[in-house]
XYZ file of C-alpha atoms in Angstrom:
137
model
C 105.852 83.212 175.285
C 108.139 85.923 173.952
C 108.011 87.801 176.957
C 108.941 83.988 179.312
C 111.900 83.637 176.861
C 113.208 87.052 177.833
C 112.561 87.236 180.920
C 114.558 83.493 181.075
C 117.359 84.982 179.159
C 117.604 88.229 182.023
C 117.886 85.826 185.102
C 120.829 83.624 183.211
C 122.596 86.787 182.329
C 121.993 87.808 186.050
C 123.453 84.444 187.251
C 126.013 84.940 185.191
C 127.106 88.442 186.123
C 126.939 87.069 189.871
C 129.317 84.309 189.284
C 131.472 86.351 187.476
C 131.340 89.208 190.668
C 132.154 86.235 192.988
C 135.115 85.654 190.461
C 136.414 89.071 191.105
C 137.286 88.503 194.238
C 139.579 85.019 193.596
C 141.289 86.859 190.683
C 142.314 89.837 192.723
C 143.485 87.636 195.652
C 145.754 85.789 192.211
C 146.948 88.868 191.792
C 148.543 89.977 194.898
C 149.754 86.302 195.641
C 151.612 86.099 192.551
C 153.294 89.638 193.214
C 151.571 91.158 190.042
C 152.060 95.129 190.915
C 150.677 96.270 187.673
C 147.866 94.722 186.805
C 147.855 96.574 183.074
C 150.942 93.983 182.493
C 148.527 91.370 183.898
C 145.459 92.630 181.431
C 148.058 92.478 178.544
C 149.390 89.479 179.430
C 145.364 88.170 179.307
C 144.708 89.643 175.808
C 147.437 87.857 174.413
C 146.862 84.676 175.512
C 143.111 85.461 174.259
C 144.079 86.362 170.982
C 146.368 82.859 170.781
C 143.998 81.008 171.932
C 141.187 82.355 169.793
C 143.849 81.350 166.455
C 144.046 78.066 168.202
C 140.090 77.864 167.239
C 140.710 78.555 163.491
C 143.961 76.431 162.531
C 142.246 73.065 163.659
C 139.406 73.434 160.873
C 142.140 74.100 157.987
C 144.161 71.161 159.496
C 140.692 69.085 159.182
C 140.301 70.056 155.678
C 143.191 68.823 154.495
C 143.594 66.006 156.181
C 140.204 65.366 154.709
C 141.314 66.361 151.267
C 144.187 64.126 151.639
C 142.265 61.710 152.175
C 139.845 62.113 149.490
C 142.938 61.682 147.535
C 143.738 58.532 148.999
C 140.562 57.231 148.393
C 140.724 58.133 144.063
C 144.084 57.178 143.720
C 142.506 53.618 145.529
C 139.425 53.311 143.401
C 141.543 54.747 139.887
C 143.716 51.247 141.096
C 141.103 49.278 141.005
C 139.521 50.626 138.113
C 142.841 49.850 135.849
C 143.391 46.262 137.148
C 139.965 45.055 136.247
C 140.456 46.630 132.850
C 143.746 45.142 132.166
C 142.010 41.637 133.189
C 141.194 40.425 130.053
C 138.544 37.846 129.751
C 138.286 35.430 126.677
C 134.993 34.146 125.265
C 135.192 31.890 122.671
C 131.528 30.159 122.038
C 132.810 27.242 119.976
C 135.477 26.274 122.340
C 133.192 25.127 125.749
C 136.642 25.039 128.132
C 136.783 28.751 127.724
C 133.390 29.858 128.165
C 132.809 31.376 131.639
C 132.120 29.926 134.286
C 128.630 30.403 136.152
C 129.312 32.276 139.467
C 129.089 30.086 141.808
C 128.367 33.464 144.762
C 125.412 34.740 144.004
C 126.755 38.354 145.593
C 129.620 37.893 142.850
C 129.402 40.207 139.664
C 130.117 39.664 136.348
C 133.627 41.231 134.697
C 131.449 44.273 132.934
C 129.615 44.894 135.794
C 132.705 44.751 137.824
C 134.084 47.229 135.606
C 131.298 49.495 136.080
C 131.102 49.628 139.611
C 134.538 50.416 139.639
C 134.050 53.500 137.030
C 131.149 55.090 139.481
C 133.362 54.607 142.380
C 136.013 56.581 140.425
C 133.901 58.758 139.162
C 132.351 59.608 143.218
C 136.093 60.093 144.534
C 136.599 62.518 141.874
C 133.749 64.278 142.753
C 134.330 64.323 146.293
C 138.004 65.963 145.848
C 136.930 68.642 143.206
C 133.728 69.202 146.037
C 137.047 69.983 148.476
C 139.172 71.769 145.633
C 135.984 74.210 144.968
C 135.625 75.425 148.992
């Protein structure tokens, strides 16, 4: 199987090397239409646009990180929000009074204030996670 593999690997390289030959030809025919004379200047001229586009590769993936990081942000500062409104809500119990007691939740998907609360600490408590996860790479 080894030996299939390489021998699989040989006849792509070959291909390639032939296309690359055939190639040759167009870019020398470039050359002398576009009046290149030196073709070291041309070479040069390759390299650096090799190089740029090669940093081209590596500033997208910083970019992505903090735009993701950003976002992360976005996304505490959004659950932190939440977290403080439900726990300046205050909700009043009084069992002697029956007009105050709560109400049963009519939404079965609904939560109860605590629980509320609760969910709203973990989601806090994820975001935060997820920007010191991005702080630490």
């Amino acid at each position: 199987m080894i030996a299939s593999d390489e021998l699989s690997k040989c006849i792509n390289n070959y291909q390639q090397v032939l296309e690359i030959l055939v190639g040759e030809d167009a870019l020398q025919k470039t050359i002398e239409d576009q009046g290149i004379m030196k073709t070291k200047v041309f070479y040069e001229f390759l390299k650096k646009k090799h190089t740029y586009l090669s940093s081209l590769l590596k500033k997208p993936i910083q970019k992505m990180l903090e735009m993701e990081y950003y976002q992360k942000l976005v996304n505490q500062h959004a659950a932190n929000k939440k977290l403080m409104k439900l726990k300046n809500t205050w909700h009043t119990f009084d069992p002697h009074t029956p007009t105050t007691m709560m109400k049963p939740l009519s939404d079965k998907h609904q939560y109860q204030p605590d629980t509320q609360v609760w969910h709203a600490q973990e989601a806090v408590d994820n975001a935060l996670s997820a920007v010191y996860v991005l702080e630490l790479d």
